[in-house]
């Protein structure tokens, strides 16, 4: 058995392709049918079956109290409410059928081979997490960039003999024929996207998740970002699911909960084209089983690698140090809910975890190549192959100096590999210059027009924008390394500033872009400090006494790179500000349309057409107090 | 796919919030006036029996429901309305009884007062009122203020009927949550007005009557909107309830769910949980469910110095003096009780009534004592003296001839065969709860103890009537007042060894006081209503015809004061469950000792230094310090 191993800078990271050992004849079947004794997350007196957990949730004092309250509020009979709760639990709850898991594993592995996928896992990090398991519940909190995220950790856990995680999935899967049930039997549980207007459902979900965390001996996996990030960069976290999961800790039902940030990066996102369309406002089709089968059968070719990195396990108890007293503890333990202070602690944990997901991201050759490609697109100069390699090396240096983990062993080999993986998007022309492949012509039918979420873009705009947005999609995950320095650089380019002024402008911009470039407020002081030092030492800016001004020629290329990094976002922000200033009061959807319309009509970066960015910028303006939001 | 769900609709903006925004939200939620209620989804909203405009349902000039009262000016006396078992049925013996005892001839029109139309001007400044209105509903209407100016003492009712209160509150405010109460108390501290917490208005100690000399505006904090059940724990048999819930609402909600609180003071149709705590109340069924101090697990009280509440919900604690007991019985002088965690019990499958007849008071008394010594008390066990027994007979409705025959046979058996003297015999009524087995066994044991003291079982019917009459008796005073008879009850607790002499002495003293004043027609009667290991509770009823009196209320009060002096001299207490209030101030210090008095003053200073809760009960004077007037009197 040969193992493709790659040694990285840090001694604690060692990325290994866990699919490699399966590639032999009948390796798949034997592996998927092996006797399996997984490591559990907690040692409980009794191993609870999925049914036990459902029963415990349904029979809880909390559900009883909710039914009483609901019945007194609406007059509905308690019996009918009890039935309703049972239905909700059936809708939500996971099941576990090992034979289903094993057979699905076989099929999935076959598909994976067809797709030529590699799953690179930071093995020491996984083993470290595994070694700390056994004392309390563990939450796996991965980034969410692709549907592939759903199965990947389950397979990883099977591989490393860790009890299969209970995975939170959206109800769009639940409604899919066969697949919904299949995923459920592979330990998925379903949650609705919105809880508004369904208090009984909300309460049932709350109780189920709480019970699951406390009584299930397997990791609980959910996506803090709440949805696949279409832009391939971190979304600000949602707090609901984490609140529910940490409730047993806040109620002191448990002494601790371990949280594991997980980063999953892709050489190529399977959904990159639909994402690009969605960013422009073309809605995604509804998930159907038929669509899925069609899609799977189209998955021939080279999809490249995915890289899974586990962050250090975080003891929530240790992280929070002190959980403030709340008079909630005077309630029966099962009825205890989060106090406002505790909720803000949950927010703190969530923000921190998203930061850790970023910190554990892996810069892949796709990202580096995208950075190079974007630069060549902006300077409108297609780079010859050899120059591309040099530029990629340069990007590696820049990113490493900014603290990124770069996954590479042999640049040339990997660039060649990625060009195969991305052969539908990026290619070398006959002169061996790197170019993007323009998108197929889009037929903007009336039906499509009606469906479009934003402004009705011209077919031409979309054709031009799609390939560039797809490049930006791979630039985006790198931006959190670049943005702090980039903001310093662009502020200083407007004229000399004192350090204090610079810091003030920086803070304001960071706030305005908080949703576009998510970051934790807590560490901002240090981030600014580091970025400033970086800028100074790389000649991006120069310091003369109190004054900070533009640096010398040595930093010119870096300044250009940095400026490009934040250019689309700053443009979007400006467009949003313009639109809102002119109209005073406007519906959010209308504002988004107008921003998109302007972005289309002007000489702007095509990424400014992204509804995602525009939404984030509007939120930033609200956050900064420039806009106020009124609910209608 | 999405794994992000929001914890509550409030966070449902769909956008993640920045920490700054979140921090603002936190601040906002903390100061949110409904803090706890908005967070909890387990709140059971309770339908109120008594509306905010109490006068729409309740009698403004007396006790209870408007539609329920005794009438004497027909062929036969009867009790109006269908709310009680004796409702709308002729009471053929009552008129005769009233004539025999008070020379009351119910032929004349009753003197029912007209609702007053003029009231003292509200002294609450407009700006303060506006500030209060931002927190909770406020009223300065005369009638709203008048009916919250008093409790149910004879003096209160007399002032009410004559619209002659020297001072009534200047406004009424109806908070619906702990948070609102906190804001109101803060507002009071800022603007220096007085708060009088008001629950059901059934106090019989003068505790909620406005202090006459108070110069500051007085705002009545009516707790009746705070009537939700915040949570219910059917496993641990606990409920967290807002303190303004009325007894009958609380009991109805619990019974609907198969539980009972079991706290049934005679006022429980109208009195509130917070009121029970503030007066250290006792219920009829305390033998099974306990008095309020046994029922309460935890209280939350807003004082001008902040909220006092234990930080843990534990069954018992050894942590210095128990401050719950400072809150309990604080009579509105330290703050407002907003929330209470109380014990609940599963509803008993069987409730059975019983009665026993004893030849005289003494044998009945020794029976009660023996039952207590063996700790065999059923939920309720009461001994009525002969006067009360006869009054009970007077309240009998006409029943079918079969019933009459049976009653006749029973009487025959008791008076002729057993040889009981009808003018001496006494009755014990029993209320037994539990499984059928438990009840059978208990009844058997009680009967056998009764036999040792010459007691004879007298059937469930007599027992049941005794208990159903409990709630009707309170209506008698109103009809008395309509015909110039004043009536009042007062109670005490006393050790077993001094009980017989105390009852004898008090009755004698009252009779002598009446003779001194040429009051020919009066009634003094007592019953033993609660028993403990170390003693019992005695309830006296006193009524007299006021035809000879120039100031009936003053006369009555003099006699009651004499009776209380006699009680205390005979080893009884200031009160078993009615509290001190203003009526019994003068005996407070002697009861608790001088250091005890100082301790109470210190508690006041600690919790309410500005005398916001300046209702002036127990030792407190108008300024929140000691009541110098009372002291100099002593």
Short mmCIF file of N, CA, C and O in Angstrom, two decimals, chain B residues 186-291:
data_model
loop_
_atom_site.label_atom_id
_atom_site.label_comp_id
_atom_site.label_asym_id
_atom_site.label_seq_id
_atom_site.Cartn_x
_atom_site.Cartn_y
_atom_site.Cartn_z
N UNK B 186 -38.37 51.94 40.63
CA UNK B 186 -37.32 52.93 40.36
C UNK B 186 -37.92 54.32 40.18
O UNK B 186 -37.38 55.31 40.66
N UNK B 187 -39.03 54.35 39.47
CA UNK B 187 -39.73 55.62 39.23
C UNK B 187 -40.16 56.24 40.56
O UNK B 187 -40.00 57.45 40.78
N UNK B 188 -40.64 55.38 41.46
CA UNK B 188 -41.08 55.87 42.77
C UNK B 188 -39.90 56.42 43.56
O UNK B 188 -40.02 57.45 44.24
N UNK B 189 -38.76 55.75 43.46
CA UNK B 189 -37.59 56.23 44.18
C UNK B 189 -37.15 57.59 43.65
O UNK B 189 -36.74 58.46 44.41
N UNK B 190 -37.26 57.74 42.35
CA UNK B 190 -36.87 59.01 41.73
C UNK B 190 -37.81 60.14 42.13
O UNK B 190 -37.38 61.22 42.48
N UNK B 191 -39.09 59.84 42.08
CA UNK B 191 -40.07 60.92 42.28
C UNK B 191 -40.66 60.94 43.68
O UNK B 191 -41.56 61.73 43.97
N UNK B 192 -40.18 60.06 44.53
CA UNK B 192 -40.63 60.05 45.93
C UNK B 192 -42.14 59.96 46.07
O UNK B 192 -42.79 60.83 46.63
N UNK B 193 -42.70 58.93 45.48
CA UNK B 193 -44.08 58.67 45.83
C UNK B 193 -44.17 57.32 46.53
O UNK B 193 -43.21 56.54 46.50
N UNK B 194 -45.30 57.10 47.17
CA UNK B 194 -45.47 55.88 47.96
C UNK B 194 -46.11 54.80 47.10
O UNK B 194 -46.99 55.09 46.29
N UNK B 195 -45.63 53.58 47.27
CA UNK B 195 -46.26 52.46 46.57
C UNK B 195 -46.93 51.57 47.61
O UNK B 195 -46.32 51.19 48.60
N UNK B 196 -48.19 51.25 47.36
CA UNK B 196 -48.86 50.24 48.17
C UNK B 196 -49.17 49.05 47.26
O UNK B 196 -49.97 49.17 46.34
N UNK B 197 -48.51 47.93 47.50
CA UNK B 197 -48.82 46.75 46.70
C UNK B 197 -50.22 46.25 47.04
O UNK B 197 -50.59 46.19 48.21
N UNK B 198 -50.98 45.92 46.00
CA UNK B 198 -52.38 45.55 46.19
C UNK B 198 -52.66 44.28 45.38
O UNK B 198 -52.41 44.22 44.19
N UNK B 199 -53.15 43.27 46.06
CA UNK B 199 -53.47 42.02 45.36
C UNK B 199 -54.95 41.88 45.18
O UNK B 199 -55.55 42.46 44.28
N UNK B 200 -55.61 41.17 46.08
CA UNK B 200 -57.05 40.97 45.97
C UNK B 200 -57.84 41.92 46.84
O UNK B 200 -59.06 42.00 46.74
N UNK B 201 -57.16 42.65 47.71
CA UNK B 201 -57.87 43.59 48.57
C UNK B 201 -58.68 42.91 49.65
O UNK B 201 -59.71 43.44 50.08
N UNK B 202 -58.25 41.75 50.11
CA UNK B 202 -59.03 41.04 51.13
C UNK B 202 -58.39 41.11 52.51
O UNK B 202 -58.77 40.37 53.41
N UNK B 203 -57.42 41.98 52.65
CA UNK B 203 -56.73 42.10 53.93
C UNK B 203 -57.72 42.42 55.05
O UNK B 203 -58.63 43.22 54.89
N UNK B 204 -57.53 41.79 56.20
CA UNK B 204 -58.38 42.12 57.34
C UNK B 204 -57.53 42.61 58.51
O UNK B 204 -57.79 42.32 59.67
N UNK B 205 -56.48 43.34 58.19
CA UNK B 205 -55.62 43.88 59.24
C UNK B 205 -55.40 45.38 59.04
O UNK B 205 -54.67 46.00 59.77
N UNK B 206 -56.03 45.93 58.00
CA UNK B 206 -55.79 47.34 57.67
C UNK B 206 -54.47 47.52 56.94
O UNK B 206 -54.01 48.64 56.75
N UNK B 207 -53.87 46.41 56.51
CA UNK B 207 -52.52 46.50 55.93
C UNK B 207 -52.47 47.29 54.64
O UNK B 207 -51.43 47.85 54.30
N UNK B 208 -53.54 47.33 53.87
CA UNK B 208 -53.47 48.06 52.61
C UNK B 208 -54.21 49.39 52.68
O UNK B 208 -54.31 50.11 51.70
N UNK B 209 -54.71 49.72 53.84
CA UNK B 209 -55.39 51.00 53.99
C UNK B 209 -54.35 52.12 53.95
O UNK B 209 -53.27 51.99 54.50
N UNK B 210 -54.68 53.19 53.27
CA UNK B 210 -53.72 54.28 53.11
C UNK B 210 -53.39 54.92 54.45
O UNK B 210 -54.29 55.22 55.24
N UNK B 211 -52.11 55.17 54.70
CA UNK B 211 -51.76 55.91 55.91
C UNK B 211 -52.31 57.33 55.81
O UNK B 211 -52.10 58.02 54.81
N UNK B 212 -53.02 57.72 56.83
CA UNK B 212 -53.80 58.96 56.77
C UNK B 212 -52.95 60.20 56.56
O UNK B 212 -53.27 61.08 55.78
N UNK B 213 -51.80 60.22 57.24
CA UNK B 213 -51.03 61.47 57.22
C UNK B 213 -50.01 61.54 56.09
O UNK B 213 -49.20 62.45 56.05
N UNK B 214 -50.05 60.58 55.21
CA UNK B 214 -49.03 60.56 54.15
C UNK B 214 -49.19 61.77 53.24
O UNK B 214 -50.24 61.97 52.65
N UNK B 215 -48.09 62.54 53.11
CA UNK B 215 -48.15 63.75 52.29
C UNK B 215 -47.79 63.46 50.84
O UNK B 215 -48.21 64.17 49.92
N UNK B 216 -46.93 62.46 50.66
CA UNK B 216 -46.50 62.13 49.28
C UNK B 216 -47.68 61.50 48.53
O UNK B 216 -48.60 60.96 49.13
N UNK B 217 -47.63 61.56 47.20
CA UNK B 217 -48.66 60.85 46.44
C UNK B 217 -48.58 59.35 46.72
O UNK B 217 -47.50 58.82 46.95
N UNK B 218 -49.74 58.70 46.73
CA UNK B 218 -49.77 57.25 46.95
C UNK B 218 -50.24 56.57 45.68
O UNK B 218 -51.28 56.92 45.13
N UNK B 219 -49.41 55.64 45.21
CA UNK B 219 -49.80 54.87 44.02
C UNK B 219 -50.02 53.43 44.44
O UNK B 219 -49.16 52.82 45.06
N UNK B 220 -51.19 52.93 44.12
CA UNK B 220 -51.45 51.52 44.38
C UNK B 220 -50.91 50.70 43.22
O UNK B 220 -51.22 50.98 42.07
N UNK B 221 -50.06 49.73 43.55
CA UNK B 221 -49.54 48.84 42.52
C UNK B 221 -50.41 47.58 42.54
O UNK B 221 -50.28 46.75 43.42
N UNK B 222 -51.34 47.54 41.59
CA UNK B 222 -52.27 46.42 41.53
C UNK B 222 -51.59 45.28 40.76
O UNK B 222 -51.22 45.43 39.60
N UNK B 223 -51.41 44.15 41.43
CA UNK B 223 -50.63 43.07 40.82
C UNK B 223 -51.47 42.15 39.93
O UNK B 223 -50.96 41.18 39.39
N UNK B 224 -52.76 42.49 39.77
CA UNK B 224 -53.65 41.50 39.17
C UNK B 224 -53.35 41.17 37.71
O UNK B 224 -53.78 40.14 37.21
N UNK B 225 -52.58 42.04 37.02
CA UNK B 225 -52.22 41.70 35.64
C UNK B 225 -51.05 40.73 35.59
O UNK B 225 -50.73 40.17 34.55
N UNK B 226 -50.38 40.57 36.71
CA UNK B 226 -49.27 39.62 36.76
C UNK B 226 -49.83 38.27 37.17
O UNK B 226 -49.75 37.88 38.32
N UNK B 227 -50.44 37.59 36.23
CA UNK B 227 -51.15 36.37 36.62
C UNK B 227 -50.82 35.18 35.74
O UNK B 227 -51.61 34.28 35.59
N UNK B 228 -49.63 35.20 35.14
CA UNK B 228 -49.26 34.07 34.29
C UNK B 228 -48.56 32.99 35.10
O UNK B 228 -47.92 33.27 36.11
N UNK B 229 -48.69 31.78 34.61
CA UNK B 229 -47.89 30.69 35.15
C UNK B 229 -46.65 30.64 34.26
O UNK B 229 -46.73 30.36 33.07
N UNK B 230 -45.50 30.98 34.83
CA UNK B 230 -44.32 31.13 34.00
C UNK B 230 -43.76 29.78 33.56
O UNK B 230 -43.29 29.64 32.45
N UNK B 231 -43.80 28.84 34.44
CA UNK B 231 -43.50 27.47 34.03
C UNK B 231 -44.11 26.49 35.01
O UNK B 231 -44.44 26.84 36.14
N UNK B 232 -44.20 25.27 34.53
CA UNK B 232 -44.84 24.22 35.31
C UNK B 232 -43.95 23.01 35.19
O UNK B 232 -43.59 22.60 34.10
N UNK B 233 -43.54 22.47 36.31
CA UNK B 233 -42.70 21.28 36.28
C UNK B 233 -43.48 20.13 36.90
O UNK B 233 -43.57 20.00 38.11
N UNK B 234 -44.05 19.31 36.02
CA UNK B 234 -44.92 18.24 36.49
C UNK B 234 -44.12 17.12 37.14
O UNK B 234 -44.70 16.29 37.83
N UNK B 235 -42.85 17.08 36.86
CA UNK B 235 -42.02 16.02 37.44
C UNK B 235 -41.66 16.35 38.89
O UNK B 235 -41.79 15.52 39.78
N UNK B 236 -41.18 17.56 39.07
CA UNK B 236 -40.78 17.95 40.42
C UNK B 236 -41.92 18.57 41.21
O UNK B 236 -41.73 19.01 42.33
N UNK B 237 -43.08 18.68 40.57
CA UNK B 237 -44.26 19.24 41.21
C UNK B 237 -44.01 20.67 41.70
O UNK B 237 -44.18 21.00 42.87
N UNK B 238 -43.58 21.48 40.74
CA UNK B 238 -43.33 22.89 41.05
C UNK B 238 -43.96 23.76 39.98
O UNK B 238 -44.14 23.33 38.85
N UNK B 239 -44.28 24.98 40.38
CA UNK B 239 -44.76 25.94 39.39
C UNK B 239 -44.18 27.30 39.75
O UNK B 239 -44.07 27.64 40.93
N UNK B 240 -43.79 28.03 38.73
CA UNK B 240 -43.35 29.39 38.93
C UNK B 240 -44.50 30.26 38.47
O UNK B 240 -44.92 30.18 37.31
N UNK B 241 -45.00 31.08 39.38
CA UNK B 241 -46.23 31.80 39.07
C UNK B 241 -46.02 33.27 39.40
O UNK B 241 -45.35 33.61 40.38
N UNK B 242 -46.58 34.12 38.57
CA UNK B 242 -46.54 35.54 38.88
C UNK B 242 -47.44 35.80 40.09
O UNK B 242 -48.51 35.20 40.23
N UNK B 243 -46.99 36.73 40.92
CA UNK B 243 -47.59 36.84 42.25
C UNK B 243 -49.00 37.40 42.25
O UNK B 243 -49.71 37.30 43.24
N UNK B 244 -49.44 37.96 41.12
CA UNK B 244 -50.77 38.59 41.13
C UNK B 244 -51.89 37.62 40.82
O UNK B 244 -53.06 38.02 40.76
N UNK B 245 -51.56 36.35 40.63
CA UNK B 245 -52.62 35.40 40.25
C UNK B 245 -53.58 35.23 41.43
O UNK B 245 -53.17 35.16 42.60
N UNK B 246 -54.86 35.17 41.10
CA UNK B 246 -55.89 35.02 42.12
C UNK B 246 -56.03 33.54 42.45
O UNK B 246 -55.91 32.68 41.57
N UNK B 247 -56.26 33.25 43.72
CA UNK B 247 -56.33 31.86 44.17
C UNK B 247 -57.20 30.97 43.31
O UNK B 247 -56.77 29.89 42.91
N UNK B 248 -58.41 31.40 43.00
CA UNK B 248 -59.30 30.51 42.25
C UNK B 248 -58.79 30.28 40.83
O UNK B 248 -58.96 29.19 40.29
N UNK B 249 -58.12 31.29 40.23
CA UNK B 249 -57.56 31.11 38.88
C UNK B 249 -56.41 30.10 38.93
O UNK B 249 -56.30 29.21 38.08
N UNK B 250 -55.57 30.26 39.92
CA UNK B 250 -54.43 29.36 40.07
C UNK B 250 -54.91 27.93 40.27
O UNK B 250 -54.44 26.99 39.62
N UNK B 251 -55.88 27.77 41.15
CA UNK B 251 -56.38 26.44 41.45
C UNK B 251 -57.09 25.84 40.24
O UNK B 251 -56.91 24.66 39.93
N UNK B 252 -57.84 26.65 39.52
CA UNK B 252 -58.54 26.15 38.33
C UNK B 252 -57.54 25.65 37.29
O UNK B 252 -57.69 24.57 36.73
N UNK B 253 -56.49 26.46 37.05
CA UNK B 253 -55.49 26.07 36.06
C UNK B 253 -54.79 24.78 36.47
O UNK B 253 -54.51 23.92 35.65
N UNK B 254 -54.48 24.67 37.75
CA UNK B 254 -53.78 23.49 38.22
C UNK B 254 -54.69 22.26 38.13
O UNK B 254 -54.27 21.20 37.71
N UNK B 255 -55.93 22.44 38.51
CA UNK B 255 -56.86 21.31 38.48
C UNK B 255 -57.08 20.84 37.05
O UNK B 255 -57.18 19.64 36.80
N UNK B 256 -57.11 21.78 36.12
CA UNK B 256 -57.30 21.41 34.72
C UNK B 256 -56.15 20.52 34.24
O UNK B 256 -56.28 19.80 33.26
N UNK B 257 -55.05 20.59 34.93
CA UNK B 257 -53.88 19.80 34.53
C UNK B 257 -53.61 18.65 35.49
O UNK B 257 -52.55 18.04 35.46
N UNK B 258 -54.58 18.40 36.37
CA UNK B 258 -54.44 17.26 37.27
C UNK B 258 -53.66 17.55 38.54
O UNK B 258 -53.19 16.63 39.20
N UNK B 259 -53.51 18.83 38.87
CA UNK B 259 -52.75 19.18 40.06
C UNK B 259 -53.56 20.11 40.95
O UNK B 259 -54.61 20.60 40.56
N UNK B 260 -53.03 20.34 42.13
CA UNK B 260 -53.65 21.31 43.01
C UNK B 260 -52.56 21.98 43.82
O UNK B 260 -51.52 21.37 44.08
N UNK B 261 -52.78 23.25 44.15
CA UNK B 261 -51.86 23.90 45.07
C UNK B 261 -52.30 23.57 46.49
O UNK B 261 -51.50 23.38 47.38
N UNK B 262 -53.60 23.50 46.68
CA UNK B 262 -54.15 23.10 47.97
C UNK B 262 -54.15 24.20 49.00
O UNK B 262 -54.38 23.96 50.17
N UNK B 263 -53.87 25.43 48.55
CA UNK B 263 -53.89 26.54 49.50
C UNK B 263 -55.24 27.22 49.40
O UNK B 263 -55.52 27.89 48.42
N UNK B 264 -56.08 27.02 50.39
CA UNK B 264 -57.43 27.55 50.31
C UNK B 264 -57.83 28.35 51.54
O UNK B 264 -58.57 27.89 52.40
N UNK B 265 -57.29 29.56 51.65
CA UNK B 265 -57.82 30.43 52.69
C UNK B 265 -59.27 30.77 52.33
O UNK B 265 -59.65 30.63 51.17
N UNK B 266 -60.07 31.21 53.28
CA UNK B 266 -61.47 31.48 52.97
C UNK B 266 -61.62 32.56 51.90
O UNK B 266 -62.65 32.67 51.26
N UNK B 267 -60.57 33.34 51.72
CA UNK B 267 -60.63 34.43 50.75
C UNK B 267 -60.13 34.01 49.37
O UNK B 267 -59.97 34.84 48.50
N UNK B 268 -59.84 32.71 49.17
CA UNK B 268 -59.03 32.33 48.01
C UNK B 268 -59.68 32.62 46.66
O UNK B 268 -59.02 32.65 45.65
N UNK B 269 -60.99 32.89 46.67
CA UNK B 269 -61.62 33.31 45.41
C UNK B 269 -61.09 34.65 44.93
O UNK B 269 -61.14 34.97 43.74
N UNK B 270 -60.62 35.47 45.86
CA UNK B 270 -60.26 36.85 45.51
C UNK B 270 -58.82 37.21 45.86
O UNK B 270 -58.24 38.09 45.27
N UNK B 271 -58.25 36.51 46.86
CA UNK B 271 -56.91 36.89 47.30
C UNK B 271 -55.87 36.32 46.34
O UNK B 271 -56.13 35.39 45.59
N UNK B 272 -54.67 36.90 46.40
CA UNK B 272 -53.64 36.54 45.43
C UNK B 272 -52.46 35.86 46.12
O UNK B 272 -52.25 36.00 47.32
N UNK B 273 -51.70 35.20 45.28
CA UNK B 273 -50.51 34.51 45.74
C UNK B 273 -49.56 35.46 46.47
O UNK B 273 -49.07 35.17 47.57
N UNK B 274 -49.34 36.61 45.86
CA UNK B 274 -48.44 37.59 46.49
C UNK B 274 -48.98 38.05 47.83
O UNK B 274 -48.24 38.24 48.79
N UNK B 275 -50.29 38.19 47.89
CA UNK B 275 -50.94 38.59 49.14
C UNK B 275 -50.75 37.53 50.21
O UNK B 275 -50.50 37.84 51.37
N UNK B 276 -50.84 36.27 49.81
CA UNK B 276 -50.65 35.18 50.78
C UNK B 276 -49.25 35.26 51.37
O UNK B 276 -49.05 35.07 52.57
N UNK B 277 -48.29 35.51 50.47
CA UNK B 277 -46.90 35.57 50.93
C UNK B 277 -46.72 36.76 51.88
O UNK B 277 -46.14 36.63 52.96
N UNK B 278 -47.26 37.89 51.47
CA UNK B 278 -47.05 39.11 52.25
C UNK B 278 -47.72 39.06 53.62
O UNK B 278 -47.30 39.75 54.55
N UNK B 279 -48.78 38.25 53.74
CA UNK B 279 -49.45 38.17 55.04
C UNK B 279 -49.12 36.90 55.81
O UNK B 279 -49.57 36.72 56.93
N UNK B 280 -48.33 36.00 55.22
CA UNK B 280 -48.07 34.68 55.84
C UNK B 280 -49.40 33.95 56.04
O UNK B 280 -49.80 33.60 57.14
N UNK B 281 -50.03 33.69 54.93
CA UNK B 281 -51.38 33.15 54.98
C UNK B 281 -51.40 31.67 55.34
O UNK B 281 -50.39 30.99 55.32
N UNK B 282 -52.60 31.24 55.69
CA UNK B 282 -52.82 29.83 56.00
C UNK B 282 -54.07 29.40 55.28
O UNK B 282 -55.01 30.16 55.12
N UNK B 283 -54.07 28.16 54.81
CA UNK B 283 -55.24 27.66 54.10
C UNK B 283 -55.94 26.58 54.88
O UNK B 283 -55.35 25.94 55.75
N UNK B 284 -57.20 26.40 54.51
CA UNK B 284 -58.03 25.43 55.19
C UNK B 284 -57.40 24.03 55.18
O UNK B 284 -57.52 23.28 56.14
N UNK B 285 -56.72 23.68 54.06
CA UNK B 285 -56.20 22.33 53.94
C UNK B 285 -54.71 22.24 54.23
O UNK B 285 -54.01 21.43 53.66
N UNK B 286 -54.27 23.08 55.16
CA UNK B 286 -52.84 23.14 55.43
C UNK B 286 -52.29 21.81 55.94
O UNK B 286 -51.10 21.54 55.79
N UNK B 287 -53.14 20.97 56.54
CA UNK B 287 -52.63 19.70 57.07
C UNK B 287 -52.04 18.83 55.97
O UNK B 287 -51.08 18.11 56.19
N UNK B 288 -52.60 18.91 54.78
CA UNK B 288 -52.08 18.13 53.65
C UNK B 288 -51.06 18.93 52.85
O UNK B 288 -50.04 18.40 52.46
N UNK B 289 -51.37 20.19 52.60
CA UNK B 289 -50.56 20.95 51.64
C UNK B 289 -49.62 21.95 52.30
O UNK B 289 -48.71 22.45 51.68
N UNK B 290 -49.87 22.23 53.56
CA UNK B 290 -49.00 23.16 54.26
C UNK B 290 -49.49 24.59 54.19
O UNK B 290 -50.33 24.94 53.35
N UNK B 291 -49.00 25.39 55.11
CA UNK B 291 -49.27 26.82 55.07
C UNK B 291 -48.39 27.45 54.00
O UNK B 291 -47.53 26.79 53.42
#
